[in-house]
Amino acid sequence: MTILQTPADRFLNLPDYAFAPHYATVGETDQPLQLHYIDEGDANAPVVLMLHGEPSWSYLYRTMIPIFVDAGFRAIAPDLIGFGKSDKILEKETYSYNQHVSWLTQFVDTLDLQGVTLVAQDWGGLLGLRVLAENESRFARVSLANTGLPTGDQPPSEAFLQWRAFSQTVPEFPTGFILQGATVRTLTGAEVAAYDAPFPDETYKAAARMFPVLVPISPDDPAAEPNRRAWAVLMQWTKPLLTCFSDQDPVTRGADAVFQKLVPGAKKQPHQTLAGGGHFLQEDVGEAWARATVALIRDNPA
């Protein structure tokens, strides 16, 4: 396993990202990996754990973090292995759905997070809901946007299949371009550059390339049965679950209704459809999602 670390100067002077870096060690003892995370606010306050997806990083949550801190919460936003300031692995076959779950579980265990409010979008949900289902006692609430938990038992959308094909065939994986393409507002040049920053060249993009093909699209996928077990937990989950999906995301459209129907804790919650948001709604309506999550925590004390 060849570990790559993005040079620190790639992250200098990023707009609205003046957060102190923190690192946790995950992986095997003989080949440890450094997982970067933001940790802002009172260390003893209720935890809000924000999980990004593909091909973004914790930069995506930069406008939401101050809202949680100002509300009196501890805001934690890790970079998944292969993304952001975290270590990256050259060999793409090292990455699997279950391996990502393992790394994220190690991170949660290392920080000994308790009473967590999970805030998750895109792969943040695919991974975070697995970690929650396998570590129920650590989590108190869930706030989901533009995500799902596929088992491969239902056919994927055409929009997803097109994205999957694009990710595997495009000669150069254009991270910033992808973020802009799935965001309603026009990002500044500096913001697009911030999404390109973790990846000096194509060798750093193995995780970003692999994520689309790790989504279960057949019942016999290696992650299909673990995800079914996670759904079995979620279908008994009575703690609060809120959906705040955006109105302009063709990839995850309708998945909010599935959570609302199947998860007991979603009953009678003030679910929202956030107008004017693309797939990466944090860039379009992140403040609205953060405020809805603050209300969820305050209205549902642990």
PDB file of C-alpha atoms in Angstrom:
ATOM      1  CA  MET A   1       0.000   0.000   0.000  1.00  0.00           C
ATOM      2  CA  THR A   2       1.456   3.308  -1.115  1.00  0.00           C
ATOM      3  CA  ILE A   3       0.355   6.259   1.014  1.00  0.00           C
ATOM      4  CA  LEU A   4       0.235   9.731  -0.531  1.00  0.00           C
ATOM      5  CA  GLN A   5      -0.019  12.981   1.406  1.00  0.00           C
ATOM      6  CA  THR A   6      -1.145  16.153  -0.299  1.00  0.00           C
ATOM      7  CA  PRO A   7       1.458  18.913   0.194  1.00  0.00           C
ATOM      8  CA  ALA A   8       0.354  21.393   2.861  1.00  0.00           C
ATOM      9  CA  ASP A   9       0.841  24.394   0.598  1.00  0.00           C
ATOM     10  CA  ARG A  10      -2.081  23.196  -1.536  1.00  0.00           C
ATOM     11  CA  PHE A  11      -4.372  24.257   1.308  1.00  0.00           C
ATOM     12  CA  LEU A  12      -3.017  27.741   1.948  1.00  0.00           C
ATOM     13  CA  ASN A  13      -5.424  30.702   1.891  1.00  0.00           C
ATOM     14  CA  LEU A  14      -8.564  28.767   1.039  1.00  0.00           C
ATOM     15  CA  PRO A  15     -11.607  31.076   1.236  1.00  0.00           C
ATOM     16  CA  ASP A  16     -13.641  30.736   4.458  1.00  0.00           C
ATOM     17  CA  TYR A  17     -11.577  27.777   5.689  1.00  0.00           C
ATOM     18  CA  ALA A  18      -9.468  29.018   8.585  1.00  0.00           C
ATOM     19  CA  PHE A  19     -10.095  25.990  10.799  1.00  0.00           C
ATOM     20  CA  ALA A  20      -7.325  24.428  12.878  1.00  0.00           C
ATOM     21  CA  PRO A  21      -6.307  20.978  11.577  1.00  0.00           C
ATOM     22  CA  HIS A  22      -6.613  17.856  13.718  1.00  0.00           C
ATOM     23  CA  TYR A  23      -5.530  14.314  12.917  1.00  0.00           C
ATOM     24  CA  ALA A  24      -6.549  10.851  14.078  1.00  0.00           C
ATOM     25  CA  THR A  25      -4.773   7.592  13.267  1.00  0.00           C
ATOM     26  CA  VAL A  26      -6.809   4.846  11.604  1.00  0.00           C
ATOM     27  CA  GLY A  27      -6.003   1.697   9.666  1.00  0.00           C
ATOM     28  CA  GLU A  28      -3.623  -1.106  10.524  1.00  0.00           C
ATOM     29  CA  THR A  29      -0.823  -0.668  13.051  1.00  0.00           C
ATOM     30  CA  ASP A  30       1.826  -1.582  10.478  1.00  0.00           C
ATOM     31  CA  GLN A  31       0.468   0.909   7.924  1.00  0.00           C
ATOM     32  CA  PRO A  32      -1.315   3.663   9.850  1.00  0.00           C
ATOM     33  CA  LEU A  33      -3.250   6.364   8.025  1.00  0.00           C
ATOM     34  CA  GLN A  34      -3.736   9.959   9.108  1.00  0.00           C
ATOM     35  CA  LEU A  35      -7.345  11.113   8.952  1.00  0.00           C
ATOM     36  CA  HIS A  36      -7.791  14.886   9.095  1.00  0.00           C
ATOM     37  CA  TYR A  37     -10.770  16.501  10.799  1.00  0.00           C
ATOM     38  CA  ILE A  38     -12.141  19.853  11.883  1.00  0.00           C
ATOM     39  CA  ASP A  39     -13.093  20.093  15.563  1.00  0.00           C
ATOM     40  CA  GLU A  40     -14.611  23.439  16.533  1.00  0.00           C
ATOM     41  CA  GLY A  41     -16.569  24.609  19.574  1.00  0.00           C
ATOM     42  CA  ASP A  42     -16.830  23.412  23.167  1.00  0.00           C
ATOM     43  CA  ALA A  43     -15.267  19.972  23.563  1.00  0.00           C
ATOM     44  CA  ASN A  44     -17.940  19.097  26.132  1.00  0.00           C
ATOM     45  CA  ALA A  45     -20.903  20.266  24.045  1.00  0.00           C
ATOM     46  CA  PRO A  46     -23.265  18.026  22.051  1.00  0.00           C
ATOM     47  CA  VAL A  47     -21.507  16.680  18.971  1.00  0.00           C
ATOM     48  CA  VAL A  48     -22.536  17.402  15.387  1.00  0.00           C
ATOM     49  CA  LEU A  49     -20.685  15.018  13.063  1.00  0.00           C
ATOM     50  CA  MET A  50     -20.705  16.227   9.441  1.00  0.00           C
ATOM     51  CA  LEU A  51     -19.790  13.668   6.792  1.00  0.00           C
ATOM     52  CA  HIS A  52     -19.001  14.646   3.214  1.00  0.00           C
ATOM     53  CA  GLY A  53     -19.282  12.542   0.107  1.00  0.00           C
ATOM     54  CA  GLU A  54     -17.838  12.225  -3.391  1.00  0.00           C
ATOM     55  CA  PRO A  55     -15.590  13.939  -4.521  1.00  0.00           C
ATOM     56  CA  SER A  56     -15.751  16.675  -1.869  1.00  0.00           C
ATOM     57  CA  TRP A  57     -14.139  17.128   1.562  1.00  0.00           C
ATOM     58  CA  SER A  58     -14.741  19.013   4.800  1.00  0.00           C
ATOM     59  CA  TYR A  59     -14.459  22.302   2.893  1.00  0.00           C
ATOM     60  CA  LEU A  60     -18.046  21.607   1.862  1.00  0.00           C
ATOM     61  CA  TYR A  61     -19.250  22.316   5.411  1.00  0.00           C
ATOM     62  CA  ARG A  62     -17.385  25.589   5.936  1.00  0.00           C
ATOM     63  CA  THR A  63     -20.556  27.749   6.128  1.00  0.00           C
ATOM     64  CA  MET A  64     -22.412  25.313   8.373  1.00  0.00           C
ATOM     65  CA  ILE A  65     -19.701  24.793  10.990  1.00  0.00           C
ATOM     66  CA  PRO A  66     -19.929  28.351  12.446  1.00  0.00           C
ATOM     67  CA  ILE A  67     -23.705  28.016  12.792  1.00  0.00           C
ATOM     68  CA  PHE A  68     -23.330  24.889  14.900  1.00  0.00           C
ATOM     69  CA  VAL A  69     -20.575  26.440  17.004  1.00  0.00           C
ATOM     70  CA  ASP A  70     -22.582  29.634  17.561  1.00  0.00           C
ATOM     71  CA  ALA A  71     -25.513  27.470  18.666  1.00  0.00           C
ATOM     72  CA  GLY A  72     -23.311  25.970  21.388  1.00  0.00           C
ATOM     73  CA  PHE A  73     -22.446  22.645  19.776  1.00  0.00           C
ATOM     74  CA  ARG A  74     -19.179  20.847  19.003  1.00  0.00           C
ATOM     75  CA  ALA A  75     -18.751  20.716  15.233  1.00  0.00           C
ATOM     76  CA  ILE A  76     -16.668  17.849  13.830  1.00  0.00           C
ATOM     77  CA  ALA A  77     -16.084  17.372  10.106  1.00  0.00           C
ATOM     78  CA  PRO A  78     -13.600  14.681   9.020  1.00  0.00           C
ATOM     79  CA  ASP A  79     -12.056  14.171   5.615  1.00  0.00           C
ATOM     80  CA  LEU A  80     -12.621  10.583   4.534  1.00  0.00           C
ATOM     81  CA  ILE A  81      -9.470   8.632   3.717  1.00  0.00           C
ATOM     82  CA  GLY A  82      -8.571   9.539   0.149  1.00  0.00           C
ATOM     83  CA  PHE A  83     -10.010  13.046   0.371  1.00  0.00           C
ATOM     84  CA  GLY A  84      -9.174  16.504   1.684  1.00  0.00           C
ATOM     85  CA  LYS A  85      -6.185  16.689   4.001  1.00  0.00           C
ATOM     86  CA  SER A  86      -6.401  12.992   4.911  1.00  0.00           C
ATOM     87  CA  ASP A  87      -3.957  10.408   3.584  1.00  0.00           C
ATOM     88  CA  LYS A  88      -4.588   8.974   0.152  1.00  0.00           C
ATOM     89  CA  ILE A  89      -3.745   5.524  -1.150  1.00  0.00           C
ATOM     90  CA  LEU A  90      -2.303   5.035  -4.617  1.00  0.00           C
ATOM     91  CA  GLU A  91      -3.733   1.548  -5.208  1.00  0.00           C
ATOM     92  CA  LYS A  92      -7.441   1.917  -5.922  1.00  0.00           C
ATOM     93  CA  GLU A  93      -8.192  -1.732  -5.069  1.00  0.00           C
ATOM     94  CA  THR A  94      -7.418  -0.880  -1.433  1.00  0.00           C
ATOM     95  CA  TYR A  95     -10.678   1.044  -1.263  1.00  0.00           C
ATOM     96  CA  SER A  96     -13.927  -0.779  -0.555  1.00  0.00           C
ATOM     97  CA  TYR A  97     -17.247   0.201   0.973  1.00  0.00           C
ATOM     98  CA  ASN A  98     -16.578  -1.898   4.054  1.00  0.00           C
ATOM     99  CA  GLN A  99     -13.049  -0.518   4.408  1.00  0.00           C
ATOM    100  CA  HIS A 100     -14.358   3.040   4.424  1.00  0.00           C
ATOM    101  CA  VAL A 101     -16.879   2.049   7.110  1.00  0.00           C
ATOM    102  CA  SER A 102     -14.063   0.531   9.148  1.00  0.00           C
ATOM    103  CA  TRP A 103     -11.889   3.657   8.924  1.00  0.00           C
ATOM    104  CA  LEU A 104     -14.789   5.902   9.897  1.00  0.00           C
ATOM    105  CA  THR A 105     -15.746   3.631  12.787  1.00  0.00           C
ATOM    106  CA  GLN A 106     -12.160   3.763  14.045  1.00  0.00           C
ATOM    107  CA  PHE A 107     -12.318   7.553  13.904  1.00  0.00           C
ATOM    108  CA  VAL A 108     -15.542   7.701  15.935  1.00  0.00           C
ATOM    109  CA  ASP A 109     -14.119   5.219  18.444  1.00  0.00           C
ATOM    110  CA  THR A 110     -10.797   7.070  18.724  1.00  0.00           C
ATOM    111  CA  LEU A 111     -12.570  10.315  19.592  1.00  0.00           C
ATOM    112  CA  ASP A 112     -15.052   8.355  21.761  1.00  0.00           C
ATOM    113  CA  LEU A 113     -17.935  10.395  20.379  1.00  0.00           C
ATOM    114  CA  GLN A 114     -21.209  10.131  22.285  1.00  0.00           C
ATOM    115  CA  GLY A 115     -24.661  11.633  21.807  1.00  0.00           C
ATOM    116  CA  VAL A 116     -23.815  12.329  18.181  1.00  0.00           C
ATOM    117  CA  THR A 117     -26.071  14.120  15.723  1.00  0.00           C
ATOM    118  CA  LEU A 118     -25.158  12.669  12.327  1.00  0.00           C
ATOM    119  CA  VAL A 119     -25.269  15.226   9.506  1.00  0.00           C
ATOM    120  CA  ALA A 120     -24.667  13.425   6.236  1.00  0.00           C
ATOM    121  CA  GLN A 121     -24.915  13.956   2.489  1.00  0.00           C
ATOM    122  CA  ASP A 122     -23.982  11.783  -0.507  1.00  0.00           C
ATOM    123  CA  TRP A 123     -21.469   9.084   0.597  1.00  0.00           C
ATOM    124  CA  GLY A 124     -21.581  10.657   4.047  1.00  0.00           C
ATOM    125  CA  GLY A 125     -24.943   8.949   4.406  1.00  0.00           C
ATOM    126  CA  LEU A 126     -23.929   5.673   2.801  1.00  0.00           C
ATOM    127  CA  LEU A 127     -21.070   5.418   5.297  1.00  0.00           C
ATOM    128  CA  GLY A 128     -22.506   7.275   8.280  1.00  0.00           C
ATOM    129  CA  LEU A 129     -25.705   5.252   8.414  1.00  0.00           C
ATOM    130  CA  ARG A 130     -23.674   2.047   8.413  1.00  0.00           C
ATOM    131  CA  VAL A 131     -21.529   3.335  11.293  1.00  0.00           C
ATOM    132  CA  LEU A 132     -24.677   4.385  13.152  1.00  0.00           C
ATOM    133  CA  ALA A 133     -26.370   1.027  12.627  1.00  0.00           C
ATOM    134  CA  GLU A 134     -23.303  -0.808  13.918  1.00  0.00           C
ATOM    135  CA  ASN A 135     -22.754   1.608  16.843  1.00  0.00           C
ATOM    136  CA  GLU A 136     -26.261   2.709  17.786  1.00  0.00           C
ATOM    137  CA  SER A 137     -25.477   3.828  21.309  1.00  0.00           C
ATOM    138  CA  ARG A 138     -23.138   6.580  20.112  1.00  0.00           C
ATOM    139  CA  PHE A 139     -25.815   8.370  18.076  1.00  0.00           C
ATOM    140  CA  ALA A 140     -28.736  10.499  19.261  1.00  0.00           C
ATOM    141  CA  ARG A 141     -30.142  12.068  16.094  1.00  0.00           C
ATOM    142  CA  VAL A 142     -29.806  12.090  12.305  1.00  0.00           C
ATOM    143  CA  SER A 143     -30.091  14.895   9.748  1.00  0.00           C
ATOM    144  CA  LEU A 144     -29.874  13.652   6.154  1.00  0.00           C
ATOM    145  CA  ALA A 145     -29.656  15.418   2.813  1.00  0.00           C
ATOM    146  CA  ASN A 146     -29.301  14.040  -0.711  1.00  0.00           C
ATOM    147  CA  THR A 147     -28.194  10.569   0.264  1.00  0.00           C
ATOM    148  CA  GLY A 148     -29.390   6.987   0.583  1.00  0.00           C
ATOM    149  CA  LEU A 149     -28.466   3.508   1.740  1.00  0.00           C
ATOM    150  CA  PRO A 150     -28.687   1.252  -1.322  1.00  0.00           C
ATOM    151  CA  THR A 151     -28.731  -2.516  -1.058  1.00  0.00           C
ATOM    152  CA  GLY A 152     -28.637  -3.366  -4.756  1.00  0.00           C
ATOM    153  CA  ASP A 153     -32.157  -4.796  -4.569  1.00  0.00           C
ATOM    154  CA  GLN A 154     -33.587  -1.866  -6.548  1.00  0.00           C
ATOM    155  CA  PRO A 155     -32.262  -0.692  -9.916  1.00  0.00           C
ATOM    156  CA  PRO A 156     -30.171   2.487  -9.809  1.00  0.00           C
ATOM    157  CA  SER A 157     -31.381   5.646 -11.509  1.00  0.00           C
ATOM    158  CA  GLU A 158     -30.278   6.473 -15.022  1.00  0.00           C
ATOM    159  CA  ALA A 159     -28.667   9.644 -13.673  1.00  0.00           C
ATOM    160  CA  PHE A 160     -26.508   7.576 -11.342  1.00  0.00           C
ATOM    161  CA  LEU A 161     -25.508   5.125 -14.073  1.00  0.00           C
ATOM    162  CA  GLN A 162     -24.432   8.013 -16.285  1.00  0.00           C
ATOM    163  CA  TRP A 163     -22.354   9.449 -13.431  1.00  0.00           C
ATOM    164  CA  ARG A 164     -20.820   6.044 -12.751  1.00  0.00           C
ATOM    165  CA  ALA A 165     -19.821   5.622 -16.386  1.00  0.00           C
ATOM    166  CA  PHE A 166     -18.404   9.143 -16.543  1.00  0.00           C
ATOM    167  CA  SER A 167     -16.291   8.602 -13.436  1.00  0.00           C
ATOM    168  CA  GLN A 168     -14.626   5.542 -14.917  1.00  0.00           C
ATOM    169  CA  THR A 169     -14.039   6.789 -18.449  1.00  0.00           C
ATOM    170  CA  VAL A 170     -13.123  10.476 -18.209  1.00  0.00           C
ATOM    171  CA  PRO A 171      -9.343  10.761 -18.773  1.00  0.00           C
ATOM    172  CA  GLU A 172      -8.884  13.412 -16.087  1.00  0.00           C
ATOM    173  CA  PHE A 173     -11.258  13.360 -13.110  1.00  0.00           C
ATOM    174  CA  PRO A 174     -12.283  17.059 -12.841  1.00  0.00           C
ATOM    175  CA  THR A 175     -13.091  17.491  -9.155  1.00  0.00           C
ATOM    176  CA  GLY A 176     -13.856  21.199  -9.069  1.00  0.00           C
ATOM    177  CA  PHE A 177     -15.815  20.947 -12.317  1.00  0.00           C
ATOM    178  CA  ILE A 178     -17.919  18.134 -10.814  1.00  0.00           C
ATOM    179  CA  LEU A 179     -18.699  20.209  -7.726  1.00  0.00           C
ATOM    180  CA  GLN A 180     -19.761  23.142  -9.867  1.00  0.00           C
ATOM    181  CA  GLY A 181     -21.853  20.936 -12.115  1.00  0.00           C
ATOM    182  CA  ALA A 182     -23.936  19.705  -9.185  1.00  0.00           C
ATOM    183  CA  THR A 183     -24.293  23.105  -7.495  1.00  0.00           C
ATOM    184  CA  VAL A 184     -26.925  25.690  -8.428  1.00  0.00           C
ATOM    185  CA  ARG A 185     -24.989  28.846  -7.646  1.00  0.00           C
ATOM    186  CA  THR A 186     -21.824  29.771  -9.498  1.00  0.00           C
ATOM    187  CA  LEU A 187     -18.789  28.994  -7.379  1.00  0.00           C
ATOM    188  CA  THR A 188     -15.913  31.441  -7.395  1.00  0.00           C
ATOM    189  CA  GLY A 189     -12.652  30.452  -9.008  1.00  0.00           C
ATOM    190  CA  ALA A 190     -11.076  30.198  -5.567  1.00  0.00           C
ATOM    191  CA  GLU A 191     -13.852  27.874  -4.362  1.00  0.00           C
ATOM    192  CA  VAL A 192     -13.459  25.590  -7.373  1.00  0.00           C
ATOM    193  CA  ALA A 193      -9.709  25.577  -6.737  1.00  0.00           C
ATOM    194  CA  ALA A 194     -10.357  24.578  -3.109  1.00  0.00           C
ATOM    195  CA  TYR A 195     -12.123  21.436  -4.311  1.00  0.00           C
ATOM    196  CA  ASP A 196      -9.191  20.674  -6.615  1.00  0.00           C
ATOM    197  CA  ALA A 197      -6.642  21.352  -3.867  1.00  0.00           C
ATOM    198  CA  PRO A 198      -6.496  17.835  -2.334  1.00  0.00           C
ATOM    199  CA  PHE A 199      -5.535  16.295  -5.685  1.00  0.00           C
ATOM    200  CA  PRO A 200      -2.245  17.565  -7.190  1.00  0.00           C
ATOM    201  CA  ASP A 201      -2.569  15.021  -9.996  1.00  0.00           C
ATOM    202  CA  GLU A 202      -4.495  11.905 -11.011  1.00  0.00           C
ATOM    203  CA  THR A 203      -2.477   9.589  -8.751  1.00  0.00           C
ATOM    204  CA  TYR A 204      -4.177  11.156  -5.719  1.00  0.00           C
ATOM    205  CA  LYS A 205      -7.698  10.457  -7.014  1.00  0.00           C
ATOM    206  CA  ALA A 206      -8.033   6.699  -6.494  1.00  0.00           C
ATOM    207  CA  ALA A 207     -10.710   7.085  -3.808  1.00  0.00           C
ATOM    208  CA  ALA A 208     -12.631   9.620  -5.866  1.00  0.00           C
ATOM    209  CA  ARG A 209     -12.526   7.312  -8.873  1.00  0.00           C
ATOM    210  CA  MET A 210     -13.587   4.272  -6.854  1.00  0.00           C
ATOM    211  CA  PHE A 211     -16.563   5.610  -4.900  1.00  0.00           C
ATOM    212  CA  PRO A 212     -19.064   5.445  -7.808  1.00  0.00           C
ATOM    213  CA  VAL A 213     -18.307   1.761  -8.465  1.00  0.00           C
ATOM    214  CA  LEU A 214     -18.596   0.901  -4.756  1.00  0.00           C
ATOM    215  CA  VAL A 215     -22.294   1.806  -4.638  1.00  0.00           C
ATOM    216  CA  PRO A 216     -24.225  -1.508  -4.531  1.00  0.00           C
ATOM    217  CA  ILE A 217     -26.231  -1.879  -7.746  1.00  0.00           C
ATOM    218  CA  SER A 218     -26.814  -5.656  -7.565  1.00  0.00           C
ATOM    219  CA  PRO A 219     -28.142  -7.874  -4.745  1.00  0.00           C
ATOM    220  CA  ASP A 220     -24.881  -9.840  -4.532  1.00  0.00           C
ATOM    221  CA  ASP A 221     -22.614  -6.803  -4.146  1.00  0.00           C
ATOM    222  CA  PRO A 222     -20.187  -7.228  -1.196  1.00  0.00           C
ATOM    223  CA  ALA A 223     -21.823  -4.288   0.597  1.00  0.00           C
ATOM    224  CA  ALA A 224     -25.399  -5.355  -0.110  1.00  0.00           C
ATOM    225  CA  GLU A 225     -25.921  -7.633   2.891  1.00  0.00           C
ATOM    226  CA  PRO A 226     -24.229  -5.291   5.416  1.00  0.00           C
ATOM    227  CA  ASN A 227     -26.479  -2.504   4.125  1.00  0.00           C
ATOM    228  CA  ARG A 228     -29.551  -4.721   4.531  1.00  0.00           C
ATOM    229  CA  ARG A 229     -28.535  -5.313   8.138  1.00  0.00           C
ATOM    230  CA  ALA A 230     -28.166  -1.573   8.578  1.00  0.00           C
ATOM    231  CA  TRP A 231     -31.664  -1.056   7.208  1.00  0.00           C
ATOM    232  CA  ALA A 232     -32.961  -3.602   9.712  1.00  0.00           C
ATOM    233  CA  VAL A 233     -31.568  -1.372  12.463  1.00  0.00           C
ATOM    234  CA  LEU A 234     -32.920   1.814  10.895  1.00  0.00           C
ATOM    235  CA  MET A 235     -36.390   0.287  10.609  1.00  0.00           C
ATOM    236  CA  GLN A 236     -36.353   0.005  14.415  1.00  0.00           C
ATOM    237  CA  TRP A 237     -34.688   3.392  14.980  1.00  0.00           C
ATOM    238  CA  THR A 238     -36.926   5.571  17.174  1.00  0.00           C
ATOM    239  CA  LYS A 239     -34.511   8.440  17.791  1.00  0.00           C
ATOM    240  CA  PRO A 240     -35.141  11.568  15.680  1.00  0.00           C
ATOM    241  CA  LEU A 241     -34.323  11.438  11.962  1.00  0.00           C
ATOM    242  CA  LEU A 242     -34.838  14.537   9.814  1.00  0.00           C
ATOM    243  CA  THR A 243     -34.601  14.789   6.030  1.00  0.00           C
ATOM    244  CA  CYS A 244     -33.570  18.067   4.398  1.00  0.00           C
ATOM    245  CA  PHE A 245     -33.142  17.078   0.772  1.00  0.00           C
ATOM    246  CA  SER A 246     -32.813  19.778  -1.875  1.00  0.00           C
ATOM    247  CA  ASP A 247     -35.182  20.286  -4.785  1.00  0.00           C
ATOM    248  CA  GLN A 248     -32.663  20.093  -7.648  1.00  0.00           C
ATOM    249  CA  ASP A 249     -30.830  16.780  -7.268  1.00  0.00           C
ATOM    250  CA  PRO A 250     -31.823  14.149  -9.854  1.00  0.00           C
ATOM    251  CA  VAL A 251     -29.525  11.495  -8.363  1.00  0.00           C
ATOM    252  CA  THR A 252     -31.157  11.197  -4.898  1.00  0.00           C
ATOM    253  CA  ARG A 253     -34.631  12.513  -5.649  1.00  0.00           C
ATOM    254  CA  GLY A 254     -37.260  10.525  -3.754  1.00  0.00           C
ATOM    255  CA  ALA A 255     -34.894   8.892  -1.275  1.00  0.00           C
ATOM    256  CA  ASP A 256     -36.133  11.217   1.475  1.00  0.00           C
ATOM    257  CA  ALA A 257     -39.589   9.655   1.195  1.00  0.00           C
ATOM    258  CA  VAL A 258     -38.051   6.220   1.765  1.00  0.00           C
ATOM    259  CA  PHE A 259     -36.475   7.309   5.052  1.00  0.00           C
ATOM    260  CA  GLN A 260     -39.673   9.052   6.112  1.00  0.00           C
ATOM    261  CA  LYS A 261     -41.689   5.907   5.445  1.00  0.00           C
ATOM    262  CA  LEU A 262     -39.401   3.241   6.882  1.00  0.00           C
ATOM    263  CA  VAL A 263     -37.663   4.864   9.874  1.00  0.00           C
ATOM    264  CA  PRO A 264     -39.881   5.220  12.979  1.00  0.00           C
ATOM    265  CA  GLY A 265     -37.819   8.149  14.236  1.00  0.00           C
ATOM    266  CA  ALA A 266     -38.723  10.112  11.098  1.00  0.00           C
ATOM    267  CA  LYS A 267     -42.415  10.194  12.009  1.00  0.00           C
ATOM    268  CA  LYS A 268     -43.743  13.654  12.894  1.00  0.00           C
ATOM    269  CA  GLN A 269     -40.418  15.343  12.192  1.00  0.00           C
ATOM    270  CA  PRO A 270     -40.544  18.678  10.280  1.00  0.00           C
ATOM    271  CA  HIS A 271     -38.957  17.356   7.092  1.00  0.00           C
ATOM    272  CA  GLN A 272     -37.983  19.965   4.545  1.00  0.00           C
ATOM    273  CA  THR A 273     -37.357  20.237   0.839  1.00  0.00           C
ATOM    274  CA  LEU A 274     -34.820  23.018   0.535  1.00  0.00           C
ATOM    275  CA  ALA A 275     -35.514  25.162  -2.515  1.00  0.00           C
ATOM    276  CA  GLY A 276     -32.643  26.276  -4.699  1.00  0.00           C
ATOM    277  CA  GLY A 277     -30.246  23.506  -3.778  1.00  0.00           C
ATOM    278  CA  GLY A 278     -28.352  21.184  -6.074  1.00  0.00           C
ATOM    279  CA  HIS A 279     -26.769  17.877  -5.139  1.00  0.00           C
ATOM    280  CA  PHE A 280     -24.102  19.678  -3.124  1.00  0.00           C
ATOM    281  CA  LEU A 281     -26.714  21.654  -1.244  1.00  0.00           C
ATOM    282  CA  GLN A 282     -24.162  22.785   1.339  1.00  0.00           C
ATOM    283  CA  GLU A 283     -22.958  25.260  -1.290  1.00  0.00           C
ATOM    284  CA  ASP A 284     -26.473  26.496  -2.091  1.00  0.00           C
ATOM    285  CA  VAL A 285     -28.607  26.215   1.045  1.00  0.00           C
ATOM    286  CA  GLY A 286     -26.175  24.969   3.679  1.00  0.00           C
ATOM    287  CA  GLU A 287     -27.173  27.607   6.207  1.00  0.00           C
ATOM    288  CA  ALA A 288     -30.818  26.525   5.961  1.00  0.00           C
ATOM    289  CA  TRP A 289     -29.853  22.882   6.508  1.00  0.00           C
ATOM    290  CA  ALA A 290     -27.712  23.874   9.496  1.00  0.00           C
ATOM    291  CA  ARG A 291     -30.524  25.893  11.072  1.00  0.00           C
ATOM    292  CA  ALA A 292     -32.965  23.009  10.610  1.00  0.00           C
ATOM    293  CA  THR A 293     -30.461  20.690  12.298  1.00  0.00           C
ATOM    294  CA  VAL A 294     -29.964  23.102  15.203  1.00  0.00           C
ATOM    295  CA  ALA A 295     -33.739  23.088  15.693  1.00  0.00           C
ATOM    296  CA  LEU A 296     -33.774  19.282  15.555  1.00  0.00           C
ATOM    297  CA  ILE A 297     -31.209  19.092  18.360  1.00  0.00           C
ATOM    298  CA  ARG A 298     -32.912  21.689  20.525  1.00  0.00           C
ATOM    299  CA  ASP A 299     -36.364  20.188  20.047  1.00  0.00           C
ATOM    300  CA  ASN A 300     -35.123  16.660  20.764  1.00  0.00           C
ATOM    301  CA  PRO A 301     -32.731  16.783  23.728  1.00  0.00           C
ATOM    302  CA  ALA A 302     -30.940  13.521  24.431  1.00  0.00           C
TER     303      ALA A 302
END
